[in-house]
PDB file of C-alpha atoms and ligand atoms in Angstrom:
ATOM      1  CA  MET G  17      14.934 -11.251 -16.789  1.00 89.00           C
ATOM      2  CA  GLN G  18      11.863 -10.131 -17.595  1.00 94.00           C
ATOM      3  CA  PRO G  19      10.217  -7.141 -15.481  1.00 98.00           C
ATOM      4  CA  ALA G  20       7.163  -8.279 -13.552  1.00 98.00           C
ATOM      5  CA  VAL G  21       5.179  -5.846 -11.078  1.00 98.00           C
ATOM      6  CA  ILE G  22       1.186  -6.341  -9.867  1.00 98.00           C
ATOM      7  CA  VAL G  23      -0.643  -3.380  -7.748  1.00 98.00           C
ATOM      8  CA  HIS G  24      -2.940  -3.422  -4.755  1.00 98.00           C
ATOM      9  CA  GLY G  25      -6.000  -0.907  -3.895  1.00 96.00           C
ATOM     10  CA  GLY G  26      -6.339  -1.910  -0.388  1.00 92.00           C
ATOM     11  CA  ALA G  27      -8.828  -4.469   0.885  1.00 89.00           C
ATOM     12  CA  GLY G  28     -12.266  -4.247   2.615  1.00 81.00           C
ATOM     13  CA  ALA G  29     -15.645  -3.821   0.871  1.00 80.00           C
ATOM     14  CA  VAL G  30     -15.349  -2.507  -2.460  1.00 82.00           C
ATOM     15  CA  PRO G  31     -18.282  -2.180  -4.222  1.00 83.00           C
ATOM     16  CA  GLU G  32     -19.425  -4.468  -7.360  1.00 87.00           C
ATOM     17  CA  ALA G  33     -20.285  -1.061  -8.951  1.00 89.00           C
ATOM     18  CA  GLU G  34     -16.896   0.214  -8.805  1.00 89.00           C
ATOM     19  CA  PHE G  35     -14.628  -2.254  -9.996  1.00 92.00           C
ATOM     20  CA  VAL G  36     -14.826  -1.353 -13.511  1.00 95.00           C
ATOM     21  CA  LYS G  37     -13.466   2.197 -12.490  1.00 95.00           C
ATOM     22  CA  ARG G  38     -10.653   0.291  -9.706  1.00 96.00           C
ATOM     23  CA  ARG G  39      -9.532  -1.383 -11.939  1.00 97.00           C
ATOM     24  CA  GLU G  40      -8.967   1.335 -14.833  1.00 98.00           C
ATOM     25  CA  VAL G  41      -7.358   3.399 -12.475  1.00 98.00           C
ATOM     26  CA  LEU G  42      -4.909  -0.323 -11.254  1.00 98.00           C
ATOM     27  CA  GLU G  43      -4.070  -0.559 -14.963  1.00 98.00           C
ATOM     28  CA  LEU G  44      -3.079   2.869 -14.844  1.00 98.00           C
ATOM     29  CA  SER G  45      -0.689   2.441 -12.340  1.00 98.00           C
ATOM     30  CA  ARG G  46       0.116  -0.932 -13.250  1.00 98.00           C
ATOM     31  CA  GLU G  47       1.579   0.272 -16.464  1.00 98.00           C
ATOM     32  CA  ALA G  48       3.216   3.421 -15.269  1.00 98.00           C
ATOM     33  CA  ALA G  49       5.245   0.790 -13.546  1.00 98.00           C
ATOM     34  CA  TRP G  50       5.964  -1.298 -16.137  1.00 98.00           C
ATOM     35  CA  LYS G  51       6.996   1.819 -18.830  1.00 98.00           C
ATOM     36  CA  ILE G  52       9.953   2.591 -16.262  1.00 98.00           C
ATOM     37  CA  LEU G  53      10.354  -1.018 -15.444  1.00 98.00           C
ATOM     38  CA  THR G  54      11.256  -2.163 -19.459  1.00 97.00           C
ATOM     39  CA  GLY G  55      12.538   0.801 -20.078  1.00 97.00           C
ATOM     40  CA  GLY G  56      15.809   0.139 -18.314  1.00 96.00           C
ATOM     41  CA  GLY G  57      14.216   1.793 -14.879  1.00 98.00           C
ATOM     42  CA  THR G  58      14.779   0.217 -11.328  1.00 98.00           C
ATOM     43  CA  ALA G  59      12.108  -1.638  -9.316  1.00 98.00           C
ATOM     44  CA  VAL G  60      11.648   1.220  -6.920  1.00 98.00           C
ATOM     45  CA  ASP G  61      11.131   4.169  -9.258  1.00 98.00           C
ATOM     46  CA  ALA G  62       8.357   1.102 -10.278  1.00 98.00           C
ATOM     47  CA  VAL G  63       6.311   0.869  -7.212  1.00 98.00           C
ATOM     48  CA  VAL G  64       7.163   4.653  -7.060  1.00 98.00           C
ATOM     49  CA  ALA G  65       5.479   5.210 -10.120  1.00 98.00           C
ATOM     50  CA  ALA G  66       2.379   3.072  -9.283  1.00 98.00           C
ATOM     51  CA  VAL G  67       1.205   3.920  -6.295  1.00 98.00           C
ATOM     52  CA  ARG G  68       1.682   8.002  -7.050  1.00 98.00           C
ATOM     53  CA  VAL G  69      -1.098   7.182  -9.805  1.00 98.00           C
ATOM     54  CA  LEU G  70      -3.317   5.474  -6.862  1.00 98.00           C
ATOM     55  CA  GLU G  71      -2.608   8.479  -4.584  1.00 98.00           C
ATOM     56  CA  ASP G  72      -3.964  10.243  -7.225  1.00 97.00           C
ATOM     57  CA  SER G  73      -6.974   8.771  -7.383  1.00 97.00           C
ATOM     58  CA  PRO G  74     -10.034   9.313  -5.468  1.00 95.00           C
ATOM     59  CA  LEU G  75     -10.933   6.378  -5.349  1.00 94.00           C
ATOM     60  CA  PHE G  76      -8.594   4.746  -3.332  1.00 95.00           C
ATOM     61  CA  ASN G  77      -7.727   5.321   0.853  1.00 95.00           C
ATOM     62  CA  ALA G  78      -4.512   7.323   0.446  1.00 97.00           C
ATOM     63  CA  GLY G  79      -3.364  10.358  -1.178  1.00 97.00           C
ATOM     64  CA  LEU G  80      -6.361  12.159  -2.739  1.00 96.00           C
ATOM     65  CA  GLY G  81      -9.753  10.222  -0.774  1.00 95.00           C
ATOM     66  CA  SER G  82      -7.939   9.233   2.274  1.00 95.00           C
ATOM     67  CA  ALA G  83      -9.696   8.141   4.486  1.00 94.00           C
ATOM     68  CA  LEU G  84     -10.936  10.637   7.459  1.00 96.00           C
ATOM     69  CA  ASN G  85      -9.883  10.174  11.298  1.00 95.00           C
ATOM     70  CA  ARG G  86     -11.786  10.787  14.403  1.00 94.00           C
ATOM     71  CA  ASP G  87     -11.585  14.440  14.325  1.00 95.00           C
ATOM     72  CA  GLY G  88     -11.840  14.351  10.483  1.00 95.00           C
ATOM     73  CA  GLU G  89      -8.875  15.077   9.708  1.00 95.00           C
ATOM     74  CA  VAL G  90      -6.658  13.275   6.837  1.00 96.00           C
ATOM     75  CA  GLU G  91      -3.705  11.459   8.432  1.00 97.00           C
ATOM     76  CA  MET G  92      -1.441   9.594   6.054  1.00 98.00           C
ATOM     77  CA  ASP G  93       1.168   6.666   6.317  1.00 98.00           C
ATOM     78  CA  ALA G  94       3.536   5.310   3.259  1.00 98.00           C
ATOM     79  CA  VAL G  95       6.908   3.814   2.521  1.00 98.00           C
ATOM     80  CA  VAL G  96       8.808   2.058   0.113  1.00 98.00           C
ATOM     81  CA  MET G  97      11.304  -0.615  -0.006  1.00 98.00           C
ATOM     82  CA  ASP G  98      14.236  -1.055  -1.983  1.00 98.00           C
ATOM     83  CA  GLY G  99      15.356  -5.341  -1.737  1.00 98.00           C
ATOM     84  CA  ARG G 100      18.933  -4.900  -2.787  1.00 98.00           C
ATOM     85  CA  THR G 101      20.046  -2.727   0.198  1.00 98.00           C
ATOM     86  CA  ARG G 102      16.798  -3.206   2.516  1.00 98.00           C
ATOM     87  CA  ALA G 103      17.072   0.400   3.308  1.00 98.00           C
ATOM     88  CA  PHE G 104      13.176   2.043   3.579  1.00 98.00           C
ATOM     89  CA  GLY G 105      12.003   5.346   3.952  1.00 98.00           C
ATOM     90  CA  GLY G 106       8.622   5.375   5.858  1.00 98.00           C
ATOM     91  CA  VAL G 107       6.223   8.521   7.017  1.00 98.00           C
ATOM     92  CA  ALA G 108       3.655   8.941   9.189  1.00 98.00           C
ATOM     93  CA  ALA G 109       0.368  10.720   9.893  1.00 98.00           C
ATOM     94  CA  VAL G 110       1.602  13.382   7.454  1.00 98.00           C
ATOM     95  CA  ARG G 111      -1.377  15.591   6.343  1.00 97.00           C
ATOM     96  CA  ASP G 112      -0.066  17.633   3.915  1.00 96.00           C
ATOM     97  CA  VAL G 113       1.432  15.821   1.391  1.00 97.00           C
ATOM     98  CA  CYS G 114      -0.438  15.005  -1.790  1.00 97.00           C
ATOM     99  CA  ASN G 115       2.164  12.198  -2.523  1.00 98.00           C
ATOM    100  CA  PRO G 116       3.162  10.434   0.671  1.00 98.00           C
ATOM    101  CA  VAL G 117       4.635   7.996  -0.894  1.00 98.00           C
ATOM    102  CA  LEU G 118       7.284  10.651  -2.873  1.00 98.00           C
ATOM    103  CA  LEU G 119       7.914  11.875   0.666  1.00 98.00           C
ATOM    104  CA  ALA G 120       8.753   8.047   2.085  1.00 98.00           C
ATOM    105  CA  ARG G 121      11.028   7.727  -1.114  1.00 98.00           C
ATOM    106  CA  GLU G 122      12.983  11.321   0.305  1.00 98.00           C
ATOM    107  CA  VAL G 123      13.109   9.371   4.206  1.00 98.00           C
ATOM    108  CA  MET G 124      14.924   6.087   2.092  1.00 98.00           C
ATOM    109  CA  ASN G 125      17.603   8.740   0.618  1.00 97.00           C
ATOM    110  CA  SER G 126      17.959  10.669   4.264  1.00 98.00           C
ATOM    111  CA  GLU G 127      19.992   9.314   7.341  1.00 97.00           C
ATOM    112  CA  HIS G 128      16.417   8.117   8.831  1.00 98.00           C
ATOM    113  CA  VAL G 129      13.838   5.553   7.902  1.00 98.00           C
ATOM    114  CA  LEU G 130      11.107   6.665   9.624  1.00 98.00           C
ATOM    115  CA  LEU G 131       9.865  10.379   9.758  1.00 98.00           C
ATOM    116  CA  ALA G 132       6.604  11.567  11.271  1.00 98.00           C
ATOM    117  CA  CYS G 133       4.015  14.385  12.117  1.00 96.00           C
ATOM    118  CA  GLU G 134       5.279  17.756  11.847  1.00 96.00           C
ATOM    119  CA  GLY G 135       8.710  16.604  11.326  1.00 97.00           C
ATOM    120  CA  ALA G 136       7.976  14.688   8.321  1.00 98.00           C
ATOM    121  CA  SER G 137       5.909  17.988   6.819  1.00 97.00           C
ATOM    122  CA  ARG G 138       9.210  20.398   7.669  1.00 97.00           C
ATOM    123  CA  PHE G 139      11.507  17.479   6.106  1.00 98.00           C
ATOM    124  CA  ALA G 140       8.765  17.468   3.269  1.00 98.00           C
ATOM    125  CA  ARG G 141       9.749  21.183   2.161  1.00 97.00           C
ATOM    126  CA  GLU G 142      12.951  21.139   2.599  1.00 97.00           C
ATOM    127  CA  ARG G 143      13.334  18.351  -0.207  1.00 97.00           C
ATOM    128  CA  GLY G 144      11.090  20.820  -2.291  1.00 97.00           C
ATOM    129  CA  ILE G 145       7.965  19.304  -2.047  1.00 96.00           C
ATOM    130  CA  PRO G 146       5.362  21.431  -2.334  1.00 92.00           C
ATOM    131  CA  PRO G 147       2.269  21.734   0.696  1.00 92.00           C
ATOM    132  CA  CYS G 148      -0.602  20.558  -0.047  1.00 94.00           C
ATOM    133  CA  GLY G 149      -3.887  22.200   1.871  1.00 90.00           C
ATOM    134  CA  PRO G 150      -5.195  18.830   4.258  1.00 87.00           C
ATOM    135  CA  ARG G 151      -8.627  19.894   2.881  1.00 91.00           C
ATOM    136  CA  SER G 152      -7.963  19.498  -1.035  1.00 94.00           C
ATOM    137  CA  LEU G 153      -7.722  15.765  -0.267  1.00 95.00           C
ATOM    138  CA  VAL G 154     -10.999  14.762   1.474  1.00 95.00           C
ATOM    139  CA  THR G 155     -13.677  13.738  -0.773  1.00 93.00           C
ATOM    140  CA  GLY G 156     -17.147  13.413  -0.106  1.00 92.00           C
ATOM    141  CA  ARG G 157     -17.305   9.738  -0.638  1.00 89.00           C
ATOM    142  CA  GLN G 158     -14.835   9.643   3.038  1.00 91.00           C
ATOM    143  CA  LEU G 159     -16.499  12.350   4.414  1.00 92.00           C
ATOM    144  CA  GLU G 160     -20.040   9.827   3.611  1.00 90.00           C
ATOM    145  CA  ARG G 161     -17.792   6.891   5.498  1.00 88.00           C
ATOM    146  CA  TRP G 162     -16.624   8.889   8.310  1.00 91.00           C
ATOM    147  CA  ARG G 163     -20.261  10.208   8.849  1.00 90.00           C
ATOM    148  CA  ASN G 164     -21.283   6.458   9.024  1.00 88.00           C
ATOM    149  CA  ALA G 165     -18.839   4.947  10.798  1.00 85.00           C
ATOM    150  CA  ARG G 166     -19.631   7.548  13.294  1.00 82.00           C
ATOM    151  CA  ARG G 167     -23.354   6.648  13.749  1.00 77.00           C
ATOM    152  CA  ARG G 168     -22.000   3.017  13.967  1.00 71.00           C
ATOM    153  CA  ALA G 169     -19.365   3.849  16.179  1.00 52.00           C
ATOM    154  CA  SER G 170     -17.466   1.663  14.578  1.00 50.00           C
ATOM    155  CA  GLY G 171     -15.258   1.859  11.622  1.00 46.00           C
ATOM    156  CA  ASP G 172     -14.489  -0.934   8.811  1.00 52.00           C
ATOM    157  CA  LYS G 173     -11.263  -1.261   7.554  1.00 51.00           C
ATOM    158  CA  ALA G 174     -11.116  -1.236   3.695  1.00 58.00           C
ATOM    159  CA  GLY G 175      -8.411   1.417   1.472  1.00 72.00           C
ATOM    160  CA  THR G 176      -4.763   1.242   1.440  1.00 91.00           C
ATOM    161  CA  VAL G 177      -2.476   0.610  -2.088  1.00 97.00           C
ATOM    162  CA  GLY G 178       0.384  -0.905  -2.499  1.00 98.00           C
ATOM    163  CA  ALA G 179       3.276  -2.095  -5.193  1.00 98.00           C
ATOM    164  CA  VAL G 180       5.374  -4.604  -5.426  1.00 98.00           C
ATOM    165  CA  ALA G 181       8.073  -5.145  -8.673  1.00 98.00           C
ATOM    166  CA  ARG G 182      11.375  -6.452 -10.145  1.00 98.00           C
ATOM    167  CA  ASP G 183      13.129  -5.089 -12.393  1.00 98.00           C
ATOM    168  CA  GLY G 184      14.992  -6.538 -15.463  1.00 97.00           C
ATOM    169  CA  ALA G 185      17.806  -6.931 -12.748  1.00 98.00           C
ATOM    170  CA  GLY G 186      16.023  -8.992 -10.502  1.00 98.00           C
ATOM    171  CA  ARG G 187      16.504  -6.511  -7.846  1.00 98.00           C
ATOM    172  CA  LEU G 188      12.589  -6.527  -5.819  1.00 98.00           C
ATOM    173  CA  ALA G 189      10.878  -3.314  -4.534  1.00 98.00           C
ATOM    174  CA  ALA G 190       7.924  -2.916  -3.022  1.00 98.00           C
ATOM    175  CA  ALA G 191       5.356   0.309  -2.142  1.00 98.00           C
ATOM    176  CA  THR G 192       2.730   1.053   0.633  1.00 98.00           C
ATOM    177  CA  SER G 193       0.343   3.992   1.244  1.00 98.00           C
ATOM    178  CA  THR G 194      -2.724   4.601   2.854  1.00 97.00           C
ATOM    179  CA  GLY G 195      -4.945   6.752   4.445  1.00 96.00           C
ATOM    180  CA  GLY G 196      -5.520   4.296   7.433  1.00 95.00           C
ATOM    181  CA  MET G 197      -8.388   3.507   8.847  1.00 93.00           C
ATOM    182  CA  VAL G 198     -11.549   5.511   8.698  1.00 92.00           C
ATOM    183  CA  ASP G 199     -11.936   7.514  12.023  1.00 92.00           C
ATOM    184  CA  GLN G 200      -9.093   6.180  13.414  1.00 94.00           C
ATOM    185  CA  ARG G 201      -7.940   7.849  16.687  1.00 96.00           C
ATOM    186  CA  PRO G 202      -5.362  11.108  16.118  1.00 97.00           C
ATOM    187  CA  GLY G 203      -1.986   9.549  15.617  1.00 97.00           C
ATOM    188  CA  ARG G 204      -2.863   6.552  15.282  1.00 97.00           C
ATOM    189  CA  ILE G 205       0.138   4.885  13.172  1.00 97.00           C
ATOM    190  CA  GLY G 206      -1.512   1.284  11.042  1.00 97.00           C
ATOM    191  CA  ASP G 207       1.405  -1.132   9.890  1.00 98.00           C
ATOM    192  CA  THR G 208       1.938   0.547   6.662  1.00 98.00           C
ATOM    193  CA  PRO G 209       5.031   2.508   7.233  1.00 98.00           C
ATOM    194  CA  LEU G 210       6.607  -0.501   9.816  1.00 98.00           C
ATOM    195  CA  VAL G 211       9.082  -2.425   8.186  1.00 97.00           C
ATOM    196  CA  GLY G 212       8.242  -5.865   7.789  1.00 98.00           C
ATOM    197  CA  ALA G 213       4.378  -5.417   9.236  1.00 98.00           C
ATOM    198  CA  GLY G 214       2.313  -3.170   5.960  1.00 98.00           C
ATOM    199  CA  ASN G 215       5.180  -3.727   3.610  1.00 98.00           C
ATOM    200  CA  TYR G 216       9.041  -5.868   2.755  1.00 98.00           C
ATOM    201  CA  ALA G 217      11.060  -6.481   0.467  1.00 98.00           C
ATOM    202  CA  GLU G 218      14.658  -8.713  -0.058  1.00 98.00           C
ATOM    203  CA  ASP G 219      16.171  -9.703  -3.041  1.00 98.00           C
ATOM    204  CA  GLY G 220      16.199 -13.479  -3.464  1.00 98.00           C
ATOM    205  CA  LEU G 221      13.210 -13.770  -2.254  1.00 98.00           C
ATOM    206  CA  GLY G 222      10.352 -11.605  -2.869  1.00 98.00           C
ATOM    207  CA  ALA G 223       8.811  -8.447  -2.139  1.00 98.00           C
ATOM    208  CA  ALA G 224       5.527  -8.255  -0.089  1.00 98.00           C
ATOM    209  CA  SER G 225       2.749  -5.407   0.413  1.00 98.00           C
ATOM    210  CA  GLY G 226      -0.313  -6.207   2.645  1.00 97.00           C
ATOM    211  CA  THR G 227      -3.398  -3.851   3.321  1.00 97.00           C
ATOM    212  CA  GLY G 228      -6.151  -4.741   5.833  1.00 95.00           C
ATOM    213  CA  TRP G 229      -6.529  -4.343   9.570  1.00 95.00           C
ATOM    214  CA  GLY G 230      -3.363  -2.884  10.505  1.00 96.00           C
ATOM    215  CA  GLU G 231      -2.592  -4.018  14.215  1.00 97.00           C
ATOM    216  CA  TYR G 232      -2.769  -7.360  13.096  1.00 97.00           C
ATOM    217  CA  PHE G 233      -0.658  -7.341  10.589  1.00 98.00           C
ATOM    218  CA  MET G 234       2.014  -5.371  13.035  1.00 98.00           C
ATOM    219  CA  ARG G 235       1.241  -8.331  15.674  1.00 98.00           C
ATOM    220  CA  SER G 236       2.133 -10.947  12.987  1.00 98.00           C
ATOM    221  CA  LEU G 237       4.388  -9.481  11.314  1.00 98.00           C
ATOM    222  CA  ALA G 238       2.772 -10.285   7.901  1.00 98.00           C
ATOM    223  CA  THR G 239       4.803  -9.056   5.277  1.00 98.00           C
ATOM    224  CA  TYR G 240       8.028 -10.192   6.332  1.00 98.00           C
ATOM    225  CA  ARG G 241       6.446 -13.518   7.513  1.00 98.00           C
ATOM    226  CA  ALA G 242       5.098 -14.338   3.670  1.00 98.00           C
ATOM    227  CA  VAL G 243       8.550 -12.750   1.773  1.00 98.00           C
ATOM    228  CA  SER G 244      10.455 -14.985   4.841  1.00 98.00           C
ATOM    229  CA  ALA G 245       8.487 -18.422   4.076  1.00 98.00           C
ATOM    230  CA  LEU G 246       9.287 -17.773   0.565  1.00 98.00           C
ATOM    231  CA  ALA G 247      12.810 -19.735   1.496  1.00 98.00           C
ATOM    232  CA  ARG G 248      10.921 -23.313   2.326  1.00 97.00           C
ATOM    233  CA  ARG G 249       7.367 -22.707   0.723  1.00 97.00           C
ATOM    234  CA  LEU G 250       5.194 -22.136  -2.916  1.00 97.00           C
ATOM    235  CA  PRO G 251       4.764 -18.905  -3.124  1.00 97.00           C
ATOM    236  CA  GLU G 252       1.141 -18.971  -2.751  1.00 97.00           C
ATOM    237  CA  GLU G 253       1.839 -20.991   0.354  1.00 98.00           C
ATOM    238  CA  ALA G 254       3.819 -17.877   2.095  1.00 98.00           C
ATOM    239  CA  LEU G 255       0.756 -15.847   1.191  1.00 98.00           C
ATOM    240  CA  GLN G 256      -1.568 -17.806   3.017  1.00 97.00           C
ATOM    241  CA  GLU G 257       0.397 -18.173   5.702  1.00 98.00           C
ATOM    242  CA  ALA G 258       1.054 -14.940   6.451  1.00 98.00           C
ATOM    243  CA  LEU G 259      -2.638 -14.333   5.332  1.00 98.00           C
ATOM    244  CA  ASP G 260      -3.664 -17.172   8.477  1.00 98.00           C
ATOM    245  CA  ALA G 261      -1.619 -15.426  10.701  1.00 98.00           C
ATOM    246  CA  VAL G 262      -3.016 -12.333  10.622  1.00 98.00           C
ATOM    247  CA  ALA G 263      -6.872 -14.288  10.444  1.00 97.00           C
ATOM    248  CA  ALA G 264      -5.210 -16.693  13.552  1.00 98.00           C
ATOM    249  CA  LEU G 265      -5.496 -13.251  15.674  1.00 98.00           C
ATOM    250  CA  GLY G 266      -8.279 -12.058  14.944  1.00 97.00           C
ATOM    251  CA  GLY G 267      -7.465  -9.622  11.584  1.00 96.00           C
ATOM    252  CA  SER G 268      -8.294  -9.507   8.644  1.00 95.00           C
ATOM    253  CA  GLY G 269      -6.756  -8.242   4.948  1.00 95.00           C
ATOM    254  CA  GLY G 270      -4.551  -9.240   1.356  1.00 96.00           C
ATOM    255  CA  MET G 271      -1.803  -8.798   0.172  1.00 98.00           C
ATOM    256  CA  ILE G 272       0.164  -9.203  -3.225  1.00 98.00           C
ATOM    257  CA  LEU G 273       3.422 -10.679  -3.686  1.00 98.00           C
ATOM    258  CA  VAL G 274       5.895 -10.900  -6.450  1.00 98.00           C
ATOM    259  CA  ASP G 275       8.716 -13.752  -6.040  1.00 98.00           C
ATOM    260  CA  ALA G 276      12.487 -13.774  -7.012  1.00 97.00           C
ATOM    261  CA  ALA G 277      11.413 -15.576 -10.351  1.00 96.00           C
ATOM    262  CA  GLY G 278       9.350 -12.247 -10.863  1.00 97.00           C
ATOM    263  CA  ASN G 279       5.868 -14.409 -10.865  1.00 96.00           C
ATOM    264  CA  THR G 280       3.112 -12.527  -8.893  1.00 97.00           C
ATOM    265  CA  TRP G 281       0.768 -13.372  -6.206  1.00 97.00           C
ATOM    266  CA  TRP G 282      -2.503 -12.054  -4.524  1.00 97.00           C
ATOM    267  CA  GLY G 283      -4.507 -13.604  -1.628  1.00 96.00           C
ATOM    268  CA  TYR G 284      -6.947 -12.154   1.155  1.00 95.00           C
ATOM    269  CA  ASN G 285      -9.748 -13.285   3.928  1.00 93.00           C
ATOM    270  CA  THR G 286     -11.603  -9.842   3.127  1.00 89.00           C
ATOM    271  CA  ALA G 287     -14.943  -8.786   1.869  1.00 85.00           C
ATOM    272  CA  ALA G 288     -13.289  -8.088  -1.786  1.00 89.00           C
ATOM    273  CA  LEU G 289      -9.772  -7.208  -2.894  1.00 94.00           C
ATOM    274  CA  CYS G 290      -8.607  -5.459  -6.298  1.00 96.00           C
ATOM    275  CA  VAL G 291      -5.443  -5.536  -8.191  1.00 97.00           C
ATOM    276  CA  ALA G 292      -3.706  -5.241 -11.612  1.00 98.00           C
ATOM    277  CA  TRP G 293      -0.571  -7.540 -12.459  1.00 98.00           C
ATOM    278  CA  ARG G 294       2.455  -7.835 -15.542  1.00 98.00           C
ATOM    279  CA  ASP G 295       4.440 -10.604 -15.304  1.00 93.00           C
ATOM    280  CA  PRO G 296       6.271 -13.352 -17.803  1.00 88.00           C
ATOM    281  CA  ALA G 297       3.217 -15.647 -18.112  1.00 90.00           C
ATOM    282  CA  GLY G 298       0.753 -12.432 -18.744  1.00 95.00           C
ATOM    283  CA  GLU G 299      -1.187  -9.181 -18.193  1.00 97.00           C
ATOM    284  CA  GLY G 300      -4.233  -9.007 -16.184  1.00 97.00           C
ATOM    285  CA  SER G 301      -6.679  -7.200 -13.472  1.00 97.00           C
ATOM    286  CA  ALA G 302      -9.402  -8.331 -11.422  1.00 96.00           C
ATOM    287  CA  CYS G 303     -11.501  -7.327  -8.539  1.00 94.00           C
ATOM    288  CA  ARG G 304     -12.709 -10.647  -6.897  1.00 84.00           C
ATOM    289  CA  ARG G 305     -15.665 -11.385  -3.681  1.00 74.00           C
TER     290      ARG G 305
HETATM  291  N1  LIG E  10      -3.345  -1.359   6.834  1.00 91.14           N
HETATM  292  C1  LIG E  10      -3.686   0.516   7.039  1.00 91.14           C
HETATM  293  C2  LIG E  10      -3.752   1.135   8.025  1.00 91.14           C
HETATM  294  O1  LIG E  10      -3.811  -0.239   9.115  1.00 91.14           O
HETATM  295  C3  LIG E  10      -5.543   0.152   6.327  1.00 91.14           C
HETATM  296  C4  LIG E  10      -5.764  -1.031   4.904  1.00 91.14           C
HETATM  297  O2  LIG E  10      -5.156  -1.055   4.697  1.00 91.14           O
HETATM  298  O3  LIG E  10      -6.784  -0.571   4.642  1.00 91.14           O
HETATM  299  O4  LIG E  10      -3.772   1.813   8.128  1.00 91.14           O
END
């Protein structure tokens, strides 16, 4: 069975001047996953590696470069889901971990599925994940966005990174990581770490990672909706059905999807979405408005 992967860098108002740079990093992320997939690794390892690359880039709203909340602080959510066992691990409102996706993976391998705030940080230390000063994750770009959002008294909804993959054994996985929405209330948790809202994987059907206005992804169970629709609809229709459900409630966003046959798909109803993919049909990257 041939592996497949697709990664995204968040739906929203991506400046056209950044398209080339974003595509370059998304391709690096895709290749990190591809190396694992072609080396016999699992889909879970692949999506974690892909998201880690994007968290380390200041261009995306996850890890370094996370959006700032109303207090001007970083609070991040991340998740990993294994489609084979439907085990998942999520972290919410973590402030002092450079790569929240690595912590999410540790949670997946624990007795719990979701850890938040200080407890998540303590668990990170127990598992040997070193602390990372919250200020070191703040970039000039996000400070500027935060100041603009405070001036306009409304946040924009851009950001988030994610990866979905199928490995050589046909196993599916999804991982997503975000700094949330700029100027969000402290303590606000988005759709990313909630199973079926911002991230979902189920072997035999598909895996999906979402980005956009999280409250609407939660209310429409958007990624679960897309993956479960694969049982009765073509993949592009399943994806559209989920995005339409988000839009019908008043939200917007984007989503990537890999189906059980290893084909990759993406769609959005926001200003733009940047992605990179590699599947049996070929490879590529794109930023589209
Ligand atoms: N979905 C993320 C959240 O609501 C934000 C985003 O994708 O830009 O936290």
